[in-house]
Amino acid sequence: MEQTLVILKPSAIERGLAGEIISRIQKKGLIITAMKMMQLDEAILREHYAHLVEKPFFPHIVATMTSAPVICMVLKGIDAVAVFRQMTGPTNGRKALPGTLRGDFCMSGSANIVHASDSVENAEIEIRRFFKPEEVLDYTPKNLGFLYAEDEL
Ligand code: ADP
């Protein structure tokens, strides 16, 4: 099954939204195989947001993403990357549709509560960036037959 990396950003932690977001992930049927609370620093953010390092707002990203701890998670499921990107909604919370995490819980294109990997390839790289291999569990729930049809597995 596909894996994706999720970060509950400081804007989610500070606003007490972690439980609500985790609850939605579980209700959807995405399988959590790793989770840890971390304090990020500039070095890991320079790697993680390498595509944005030259942008004028990059110092703001570093300031906000290091302003409080984050919760990192690995989710597993069929098409997990696309499914969780869809649940997350577009970057700007004001443009995200109701029903998405950003659409329901934020008003910002910066303090936008969650990070979601944008491709299968990047998900693998990002998971390796935030987790040691042994921290990602080989866990599959017993009720898999209620999450998927046999011919989907
Ligand atoms: P996404 O998180 O939706 O995949 P990007 O990879 O483009 O979006 O951007 C990464 C993060 O950088 C965004 O989630 C947001 O927190 C921050 N960011 C993006 N654009 C801006 C901006 N113009 N001003 C401030 N922060 C931004």
mmCIF file of C-alpha atoms in Angstrom, residues 52-116:
data_model
loop_
_atom_site.group_PDB
_atom_site.id
_atom_site.type_symbol
_atom_site.label_atom_id
_atom_site.label_comp_id
_atom_site.label_asym_id
_atom_site.label_seq_id
_atom_site.Cartn_x
_atom_site.Cartn_y
_atom_site.Cartn_z
ATOM 1 C CA LEU A 52 10.891 27.529 -1.383
ATOM 2 C CA VAL A 53 14.279 28.429 0.124
ATOM 3 C CA GLU A 54 14.811 31.305 -2.339
ATOM 4 C CA LYS A 55 11.350 32.810 -1.770
ATOM 5 C CA PRO A 56 11.108 36.059 0.211
ATOM 6 C CA PHE A 57 8.707 34.418 2.655
ATOM 7 C CA PHE A 58 11.070 31.536 3.508
ATOM 8 C CA PRO A 59 12.261 33.186 6.780
ATOM 9 C CA HIS A 60 8.585 33.425 7.762
ATOM 10 C CA ILE A 61 8.169 29.679 7.099
ATOM 11 C CA VAL A 62 11.158 28.942 9.359
ATOM 12 C CA ALA A 63 9.855 31.274 12.098
ATOM 13 C CA THR A 64 6.353 29.799 12.100
ATOM 14 C CA MET A 65 7.337 26.143 11.637
ATOM 15 C CA THR A 66 9.781 26.347 14.571
ATOM 16 C CA SER A 67 7.429 28.371 16.809
ATOM 17 C CA ALA A 68 5.952 25.270 18.490
ATOM 18 C CA PRO A 69 6.294 21.493 18.185
ATOM 19 C CA VAL A 70 4.755 19.591 15.283
ATOM 20 C CA ILE A 71 3.315 16.078 15.049
ATOM 21 C CA CYS A 72 4.634 13.972 12.181
ATOM 22 C CA MET A 73 2.730 10.925 10.951
ATOM 23 C CA VAL A 74 2.998 8.267 8.313
ATOM 24 C CA LEU A 75 -0.317 7.183 6.801
ATOM 25 C CA LYS A 76 -0.875 4.052 4.753
ATOM 26 C CA GLY A 77 -3.655 3.194 2.315
ATOM 27 C CA ILE A 78 -4.500 2.611 -1.321
ATOM 28 C CA ASP A 79 -3.768 5.930 -3.116
ATOM 29 C CA ALA A 80 -2.900 7.416 0.308
ATOM 30 C CA VAL A 81 -0.983 10.380 -1.188
ATOM 31 C CA ALA A 82 -3.841 11.597 -3.398
ATOM 32 C CA VAL A 83 -6.507 10.784 -0.812
ATOM 33 C CA PHE A 84 -4.803 12.822 1.908
ATOM 34 C CA ARG A 85 -3.962 15.727 -0.455
ATOM 35 C CA GLN A 86 -7.662 15.861 -1.295
ATOM 36 C CA MET A 87 -8.591 15.806 2.399
ATOM 37 C CA THR A 88 -6.079 18.632 3.003
ATOM 38 C CA GLY A 89 -7.270 21.018 0.288
ATOM 39 C CA PRO A 90 -5.278 23.719 -1.539
ATOM 40 C CA THR A 91 -2.513 25.762 0.125
ATOM 41 C CA ASN A 92 -4.642 28.799 0.966
ATOM 42 C CA GLY A 93 -7.235 27.966 3.620
ATOM 43 C CA ARG A 94 -9.473 30.769 2.373
ATOM 44 C CA LYS A 95 -9.724 29.041 -1.013
ATOM 45 C CA ALA A 96 -10.027 25.492 0.338
ATOM 46 C CA LEU A 97 -13.484 23.959 0.123
ATOM 47 C CA PRO A 98 -15.523 23.209 3.238
ATOM 48 C CA GLY A 99 -15.056 19.553 4.111
ATOM 49 C CA THR A 100 -11.290 19.747 3.635
ATOM 50 C CA LEU A 101 -9.020 20.195 6.662
ATOM 51 C CA ARG A 102 -7.746 23.576 5.473
ATOM 52 C CA GLY A 103 -11.237 24.595 4.317
ATOM 53 C CA ASP A 104 -12.766 23.827 7.681
ATOM 54 C CA PHE A 105 -10.016 24.867 10.086
ATOM 55 C CA CYS A 106 -7.884 27.716 8.709
ATOM 56 C CA MET A 107 -7.986 31.128 7.088
ATOM 57 C CA SER A 108 -4.381 31.362 5.914
ATOM 58 C CA GLY A 109 -2.061 30.374 3.066
ATOM 59 C CA SER A 110 0.805 30.181 5.553
ATOM 60 C CA ALA A 111 -0.633 29.039 8.893
ATOM 61 C CA ASN A 112 -2.452 26.276 7.071
ATOM 62 C CA ILE A 113 -2.340 23.554 9.781
ATOM 63 C CA VAL A 114 -1.135 20.511 7.801
ATOM 64 C CA HIS A 115 1.569 19.373 5.424
ATOM 65 C CA ALA A 116 0.717 16.545 3.028
#
